[in-house]
């Protein structure tokens, strides 16, 4: 007989119980331990890992991510605190296209103004007034997307199209069977859109060939890489593609259970995807599949696939050692296919039109890609363009630059910064890697002549040091060390020797860290030092 | 990971494999890690978060090695030995890694003098010295929360000295199955905590002290030696003995300050012998580890006593005392019969001692009324 899976001591509901109990207040661990059978210390240790559980009294969180910072979020936070709001700063809220973003309880509010804060008059409940009702705030959270699909430019996802619940791709994939499907995926050249760009067909094939027959599909909707908000847009506008893509994946690899892990702040996307699942199955498609929605509780690292699996299992979101990979030993130890929202959303089109069609959509690499752009551009938003466009083409779609391009971050905080001279690089996985950066999640942030790269790097370092899971020393200590080194240089009048250890510690973090967070964390600083040393001089502008 | 021996299972020996450590071929048993093979071969690999009793965490990053075909350095404590693997244990890259990693640890660790106050060995500082880690990088004030209000009498946690190897929490989970402590918070605030930061006394903690034993830095330490201002463990004399609280026979080391009590010596603490050397494998329970004060108690009997004519207890020789016992038992038996006697031995007796007690009962007294207090 197969061991029960989820196992008898399944604790995946535990964090939710803590949330329902009002967060981690004294006595809550004991109460939840009694209800769930999870040892009390583990309830406490796990809940204290997640900001939204650990600190239930902070009702207002102002995003201090780079794009929001450019839109004045530090000032907004100071104003909120001065007005008596229970407010703190927080990491990117995946709303960089409508900054500054503010989290009120678990609802993301966008383009919050000093007038909004003033109107709240110190009462956090009133901060939502300007944004209610729900429907309005959902519409409001939908950003700019484009371009329109055309004869010359077909699109794989087409965010402007109406949702399609006919289940045609699901039926087609069922008729094909897994071998043909993997073949088409291979022909399509689809690379994982979560950041690593790993060929999708290899993972599908690996899971299908495992001896263990209990398998899972997991959707990574923890979108947290600063500057990235494309998954939010897909979930809000085309949840049909996600549900159908997941159903195709589960059917192909022989999984019954599909777990969707949405970041805790995705309250509205949660509703759209929940409704889409109901519609899809209501139409009679994939009715034997079980969709399980899980909310994150405020931890960027849970976007890393193995940390996500730990969090899904109700544990602290600390990445696992790899190998073994999730395709071999995944959720509850079973082979698991885990994909980013966008990767999954590409699958229906590949089934409908074939792998070759998808491959031809790209320019330097296969497919179209959702590029997020924010910072100093006219119309921040999500643009589906051929993989390999240049920055100038992307910014043209976003209405042009605001000011003069100085630097850009091509793929989230983890990709560091590139100078304006590199604007002609094709924005794809291979070319950016060659340039010592990465496409990552394709969350681009544009900085103009007013930006200081020391300060921009400092913001990214703060992000990494706050979001490190704390498991391994190179990252836990290194991120903080680099942050403090820059602080010493900037504020404490220490000379260039403040940065003497940066190169060695960056090397150590890259070599010694367990996961991609620590490995990539030094890049914003080392790239800023490489391309903009003058921004680190004593007299550089703040 | 332990291997069952062929003798114990009666099956054919598992096929051996061969891997290469710095070019030398070494045989391994399936299930062994690279670290285990290397240590068996007498190689030195530094480790901090490794404890053979626990599942590997791969978190401290001190044991990283190069494996041919893998781009990244890999934790030897967690990587299974695989057929034909070519492993590099010493290289310029590994040396640089150790130096910079340990140097980074030091920026987040108290100075040696402060750490010495823990009165426990500190593997991190020893290792940093051995591998010549940089010592001049700027220090940072630790952000880890301690549990200063914890009034439990035995265990002291100093978060500043903690390197978050999670040996204590894994020990508490995996060996004790108690889960009284957990990693808590995250990033630089990550620490070892009880639920709601309560005293260990108000948790499921059994005060086994295993978390102290496994801690590589002395962040978890015995509380009494610290509050009493005792000497550092390195200055104490270890005397191996067998715990007499129960019949398991755990080996323990009395750590004695030979100069204390006017040269008579005093037990400062009890530690367990190193893992893998004795049957208890480094484990002890609350009694073996912490209940040693009776040794120096002023009411403790240190010689036989018998009652004189006035009924007062007075010192006597063993011969006198035993003769008195035999006489008393004999009288009772004569008057009321052998079955009026019963013998109960202490759970602190060994198997051999228990055997002797039933021998006295059956052979010399002629009764089967014999029991052992742990037998219920
Ligand atoms: C620190 C870190 C954060 C990550 N965050 C995300 C994320 O928010 N969303 C995501 O899909 N992938 C994220 N990833 C990548 C995942 O680990 C994983 O590669 C991805 O989910 C695989 O799906 P894909 O093949 O469809 O890209 C992150 C990786 C790292 C190292
Ligand atoms: S690199 Fe950072 S985030 Fe990743 S496991 Fe290590 S401490 Fe955690
Ligand atoms: S003394 Fe034993 S039971 Fe208590 S916390 Fe330490 S390991 Fe756990
Ligand atoms: S207290 Fe000791 S054993 Fe526990 S994590 Fe800290 S250093 Fe490791
Ligand atoms: S939402 Fe603020 S930077 Fe992303
Ligand atoms: S001993 Fe291997 S990583 Fe710590």
CSV table of N, CA and C in Angstrom, one decimal, chain A residues 26-27 29 39-42 44-45 48-49 51 298-299 316 318 321-323 465-474 476-478 480-481 484 488 501 504-505 507-508 510-514 519, chain B residues 57-59 61 64 70 72-75 78-79 93 96-97 100-101 104-105 107-108 137-138 140-143 163-164 173 179-188 190 193-198:
chain,number,residue,atom,x,y,z
A,26,UNK,N,0.8,36.2,22.2
A,26,UNK,CA,1.1,35.2,23.3
A,26,UNK,C,-0.1,34.3,23.5
A,27,UNK,N,0.1,33.0,23.6
A,27,UNK,CA,-0.9,32.0,23.8
A,27,UNK,C,-1.4,31.4,22.5
A,29,UNK,N,0.3,30.2,20.0
A,29,UNK,CA,1.0,28.9,19.6
A,29,UNK,C,0.4,27.7,20.4
A,39,UNK,N,3.9,20.5,17.4
A,39,UNK,CA,4.6,20.9,18.6
A,39,UNK,C,4.5,22.5,18.7
A,40,UNK,N,4.3,22.9,19.9
A,40,UNK,CA,4.1,24.4,20.2
A,40,UNK,C,5.3,25.2,19.7
A,41,UNK,N,6.5,24.7,20.0
A,41,UNK,CA,7.7,25.4,19.5
A,41,UNK,C,7.8,25.5,18.0
A,42,UNK,N,7.3,24.5,17.3
A,42,UNK,CA,7.3,24.6,15.9
A,42,UNK,C,6.2,25.6,15.4
A,44,UNK,N,5.3,28.2,16.9
A,44,UNK,CA,5.9,29.5,17.2
A,44,UNK,C,7.1,29.8,16.2
A,45,UNK,N,8.0,28.8,16.0
A,45,UNK,CA,9.1,29.0,15.2
A,45,UNK,C,8.7,29.3,13.7
A,48,UNK,N,6.8,32.8,13.4
A,48,UNK,CA,7.7,34.0,13.6
A,48,UNK,C,8.5,34.2,12.4
A,49,UNK,N,8.6,33.2,11.5
A,49,UNK,CA,9.3,33.3,10.2
A,49,UNK,C,8.6,34.3,9.2
A,51,UNK,N,6.4,37.4,8.2
A,51,UNK,CA,6.0,38.7,8.7
A,51,UNK,C,4.5,38.9,9.0
A,298,UNK,N,4.0,36.2,3.9
A,298,UNK,CA,4.9,37.3,3.9
A,298,UNK,C,6.4,36.8,4.1
A,299,UNK,N,6.9,36.3,3.0
A,299,UNK,CA,8.3,35.8,3.0
A,299,UNK,C,8.8,35.7,1.5
A,316,UNK,N,9.0,26.3,8.3
A,316,UNK,CA,9.7,27.5,8.0
A,316,UNK,C,10.2,27.5,6.6
A,318,UNK,N,12.6,27.6,4.6
A,318,UNK,CA,14.0,27.5,4.4
A,318,UNK,C,14.3,26.5,3.2
A,321,UNK,N,18.4,21.6,0.4
A,321,UNK,CA,19.7,21.3,-0.4
A,321,UNK,C,19.3,20.7,-1.7
A,322,UNK,N,19.9,21.1,-2.8
A,322,UNK,CA,19.7,20.4,-4.1
A,322,UNK,C,21.0,19.9,-4.6
A,323,UNK,N,21.2,18.7,-5.2
A,323,UNK,CA,20.1,17.7,-5.3
A,323,UNK,C,19.8,17.2,-3.9
A,465,UNK,N,18.8,41.5,2.9
A,465,UNK,CA,19.2,41.1,4.3
A,465,UNK,C,17.9,40.9,5.1
A,466,UNK,N,16.8,41.6,4.8
A,466,UNK,CA,15.6,41.4,5.5
A,466,UNK,C,14.9,40.1,5.1
A,467,UNK,N,15.1,39.7,3.9
A,467,UNK,CA,14.4,38.5,3.4
A,467,UNK,C,15.2,37.2,3.4
A,468,UNK,N,16.5,37.3,3.8
A,468,UNK,CA,17.3,36.0,3.9
A,468,UNK,C,16.6,35.1,4.9
A,469,UNK,N,16.5,33.8,4.6
A,469,UNK,CA,15.8,32.9,5.5
A,469,UNK,C,16.6,32.7,6.8
A,470,UNK,N,17.9,33.1,6.7
A,470,UNK,CA,18.7,33.0,7.9
A,470,UNK,C,19.4,31.6,8.2
A,471,UNK,N,19.2,30.7,7.2
A,471,UNK,CA,19.7,29.3,7.4
A,471,UNK,C,21.2,29.2,7.3
A,472,UNK,N,21.7,29.9,6.3
A,472,UNK,CA,23.2,29.7,6.1
A,472,UNK,C,23.9,31.0,6.3
A,473,UNK,N,25.1,30.9,6.9
A,473,UNK,CA,25.9,32.0,7.3
A,473,UNK,C,26.3,33.0,6.1
A,474,UNK,N,26.8,32.4,5.0
A,474,UNK,CA,27.2,33.4,3.9
A,474,UNK,C,26.1,34.4,3.6
A,476,UNK,N,23.1,35.0,5.5
A,476,UNK,CA,22.5,35.6,6.7
A,476,UNK,C,23.5,36.7,7.2
A,477,UNK,N,24.8,36.4,7.3
A,477,UNK,CA,25.7,37.4,7.8
A,477,UNK,C,26.2,38.3,6.6
A,478,UNK,N,26.4,37.7,5.5
A,478,UNK,CA,26.9,38.5,4.3
A,478,UNK,C,26.0,39.6,3.9
A,480,UNK,N,23.9,41.2,5.6
A,480,UNK,CA,23.9,42.3,6.6
A,480,UNK,C,25.2,43.0,6.5
A,481,UNK,N,26.3,42.3,6.4
A,481,UNK,CA,27.6,42.9,6.3
A,481,UNK,C,27.7,43.9,5.2
A,484,UNK,N,25.6,47.0,5.9
A,484,UNK,CA,26.3,47.9,6.9
A,484,UNK,C,27.5,48.6,6.3
A,488,UNK,N,28.0,52.5,6.3
A,488,UNK,CA,29.2,53.1,7.0
A,488,UNK,C,29.8,54.2,6.0
A,501,UNK,N,36.1,44.9,2.2
A,501,UNK,CA,35.8,43.4,2.2
A,501,UNK,C,34.8,43.0,1.2
A,504,UNK,N,35.6,40.2,-1.4
A,504,UNK,CA,35.8,38.8,-0.8
A,504,UNK,C,34.5,38.3,-0.3
A,505,UNK,N,33.7,39.1,0.3
A,505,UNK,CA,32.4,38.6,0.9
A,505,UNK,C,31.4,38.3,-0.2
A,507,UNK,N,32.3,37.2,-3.1
A,507,UNK,CA,32.7,35.9,-3.6
A,507,UNK,C,32.2,34.8,-2.7
A,508,UNK,N,32.4,35.0,-1.4
A,508,UNK,CA,31.9,34.0,-0.4
A,508,UNK,C,30.5,33.7,-0.5
A,510,UNK,N,28.5,34.1,-3.0
A,510,UNK,CA,28.2,33.4,-4.3
A,510,UNK,C,28.6,31.9,-4.2
A,511,UNK,N,29.8,31.7,-3.6
A,511,UNK,CA,30.3,30.3,-3.5
A,511,UNK,C,29.6,29.5,-2.4
A,512,UNK,N,29.3,30.1,-1.3
A,512,UNK,CA,29.0,29.4,-0.1
A,512,UNK,C,27.5,29.3,0.2
A,513,UNK,N,26.7,30.2,-0.4
A,513,UNK,CA,25.3,30.2,0.0
A,513,UNK,C,24.5,29.0,-0.5
A,514,UNK,N,23.5,28.6,0.2
A,514,UNK,CA,22.7,27.4,-0.2
A,514,UNK,C,21.9,27.7,-1.4
A,519,UNK,N,23.3,33.8,-3.2
A,519,UNK,CA,24.3,33.8,-4.3
A,519,UNK,C,24.2,35.0,-5.1
B,57,UNK,N,22.1,18.9,7.9
B,57,UNK,CA,21.4,20.1,7.5
B,57,UNK,C,22.1,20.8,6.4
B,58,UNK,N,23.4,20.6,6.3
B,58,UNK,CA,24.1,21.3,5.2
B,58,UNK,C,24.1,22.8,5.4
B,59,UNK,N,24.0,23.3,6.6
B,59,UNK,CA,23.7,24.7,6.8
B,59,UNK,C,24.9,25.6,7.1
B,61,UNK,N,28.1,25.3,6.2
B,61,UNK,CA,28.9,25.5,4.9
B,61,UNK,C,30.4,25.3,5.2
B,64,UNK,N,32.3,22.2,2.8
B,64,UNK,CA,32.1,22.1,1.4
B,64,UNK,C,33.3,21.6,0.7
B,70,UNK,N,30.2,19.0,-10.9
B,70,UNK,CA,29.2,19.9,-10.3
B,70,UNK,C,29.8,21.3,-10.2
B,72,UNK,N,28.9,23.9,-8.4
B,72,UNK,CA,29.0,24.5,-7.1
B,72,UNK,C,29.7,23.6,-6.1
B,73,UNK,N,30.3,24.3,-5.0
B,73,UNK,CA,30.8,23.5,-3.9
B,73,UNK,C,29.7,22.8,-3.2
B,74,UNK,N,29.9,21.6,-2.7
B,74,UNK,CA,28.8,20.8,-2.2
B,74,UNK,C,29.1,20.4,-0.7
B,75,UNK,N,28.1,20.4,0.1
B,75,UNK,CA,28.3,20.0,1.5
B,75,UNK,C,28.6,18.5,1.6
B,78,UNK,N,26.2,16.1,3.6
B,78,UNK,CA,24.9,15.8,3.1
B,78,UNK,C,24.9,15.0,1.8
B,79,UNK,N,26.1,15.1,1.1
B,79,UNK,CA,26.1,14.5,-0.2
B,79,UNK,C,26.4,13.0,-0.1
B,93,UNK,N,40.6,26.9,-4.1
B,93,UNK,CA,39.2,27.4,-4.0
B,93,UNK,C,38.6,27.1,-2.6
B,96,UNK,N,40.2,29.2,0.1
B,96,UNK,CA,39.7,30.5,0.1
B,96,UNK,C,38.3,30.6,0.7
B,97,UNK,N,37.5,29.6,0.4
B,97,UNK,CA,36.2,29.5,0.9
B,97,UNK,C,36.2,29.4,2.4
B,100,UNK,N,37.3,32.8,4.1
B,100,UNK,CA,36.3,33.9,4.0
B,100,UNK,C,35.0,33.6,4.8
B,101,UNK,N,34.7,32.3,4.7
B,101,UNK,CA,33.5,31.9,5.5
B,101,UNK,C,33.7,32.1,7.0
B,104,UNK,N,33.8,35.7,8.0
B,104,UNK,CA,32.5,36.2,8.0
B,104,UNK,C,31.8,35.9,9.3
B,105,UNK,N,31.9,34.6,9.7
B,105,UNK,CA,31.3,34.2,11.0
B,105,UNK,C,31.8,35.0,12.1
B,107,UNK,N,32.7,38.1,12.2
B,107,UNK,CA,32.1,39.4,12.3
B,107,UNK,C,30.8,39.4,13.1
B,108,UNK,N,30.3,38.3,13.3
B,108,UNK,CA,29.0,38.1,13.9
B,108,UNK,C,29.1,37.3,15.2
B,137,UNK,N,38.1,42.0,10.2
B,137,UNK,CA,36.9,42.5,9.5
B,137,UNK,C,36.0,43.1,10.6
B,138,UNK,N,35.3,44.2,10.2
B,138,UNK,CA,34.5,44.9,11.2
B,138,UNK,C,33.4,44.0,11.9
B,140,UNK,N,29.9,43.1,13.9
B,140,UNK,CA,28.5,43.6,14.0
B,140,UNK,C,27.8,43.2,15.3
B,141,UNK,N,27.0,44.0,15.9
B,141,UNK,CA,26.3,43.6,17.1
B,141,UNK,C,25.3,42.6,16.8
B,142,UNK,N,25.3,41.5,17.5
B,142,UNK,CA,24.3,40.4,17.2
B,142,UNK,C,22.8,40.9,17.4
B,143,UNK,N,21.9,40.5,16.5
B,143,UNK,CA,20.5,40.9,16.6
B,143,UNK,C,19.6,39.7,17.1
B,163,UNK,N,25.6,30.3,16.4
B,163,UNK,CA,25.9,30.4,15.0
B,163,UNK,C,24.8,29.8,14.2
B,164,UNK,N,23.7,29.4,14.8
B,164,UNK,CA,22.5,28.9,14.1
B,164,UNK,C,22.7,27.6,13.3
B,173,UNK,N,14.4,17.6,18.3
B,173,UNK,CA,13.4,17.0,17.5
B,173,UNK,C,13.7,15.5,17.2
B,179,UNK,N,10.9,18.5,20.9
B,179,UNK,CA,10.6,19.7,20.2
B,179,UNK,C,10.2,20.8,21.2
B,180,UNK,N,11.1,21.1,22.2
B,180,UNK,CA,10.8,22.2,23.1
B,180,UNK,C,11.3,23.5,22.5
B,181,UNK,N,12.3,23.4,21.6
B,181,UNK,CA,12.9,24.6,21.1
B,181,UNK,C,12.8,24.6,19.6
B,182,UNK,N,12.9,25.7,19.0
B,182,UNK,CA,12.8,25.8,17.5
B,182,UNK,C,13.6,27.0,17.0
B,183,UNK,N,14.1,26.9,15.8
B,183,UNK,CA,14.6,28.1,15.1
B,183,UNK,C,13.4,29.1,15.0
B,184,UNK,N,13.6,30.4,15.3
B,184,UNK,CA,12.5,31.3,15.2
B,184,UNK,C,13.0,32.6,14.5
B,185,UNK,N,12.1,33.4,14.1
B,185,UNK,CA,12.4,34.6,13.4
B,185,UNK,C,13.1,34.3,12.1
B,186,UNK,N,13.7,35.3,11.5
B,186,UNK,CA,14.5,35.0,10.3
B,186,UNK,C,15.6,36.1,10.0
B,187,UNK,N,16.3,35.9,9.0
B,187,UNK,CA,17.4,36.8,8.7
B,187,UNK,C,18.4,37.0,9.9
B,188,UNK,N,18.9,38.2,10.1
B,188,UNK,CA,19.9,38.4,11.2
B,188,UNK,C,19.2,38.2,12.5
B,190,UNK,N,17.3,35.7,13.3
B,190,UNK,CA,17.0,34.3,13.5
B,190,UNK,C,17.7,33.9,14.8
B,193,UNK,N,14.4,29.6,20.0
B,193,UNK,CA,13.4,30.1,20.9
B,193,UNK,C,12.5,28.9,21.4
B,194,UNK,N,11.9,29.2,22.5
B,194,UNK,CA,10.8,28.4,23.0
B,194,UNK,C,9.5,29.1,22.5
B,195,UNK,N,8.4,28.4,22.6
B,195,UNK,CA,7.1,29.1,22.2
B,195,UNK,C,6.9,30.3,23.1
B,196,UNK,N,6.6,31.4,22.5
B,196,UNK,CA,6.4,32.7,23.3
B,196,UNK,C,7.6,33.1,24.2
B,197,UNK,N,8.8,32.5,23.8
B,197,UNK,CA,10.0,32.8,24.6
B,197,UNK,C,9.8,32.5,26.1
B,198,UNK,N,9.1,31.5,26.4
B,198,UNK,CA,8.9,31.1,27.8
B,198,UNK,C,10.1,30.4,28.3
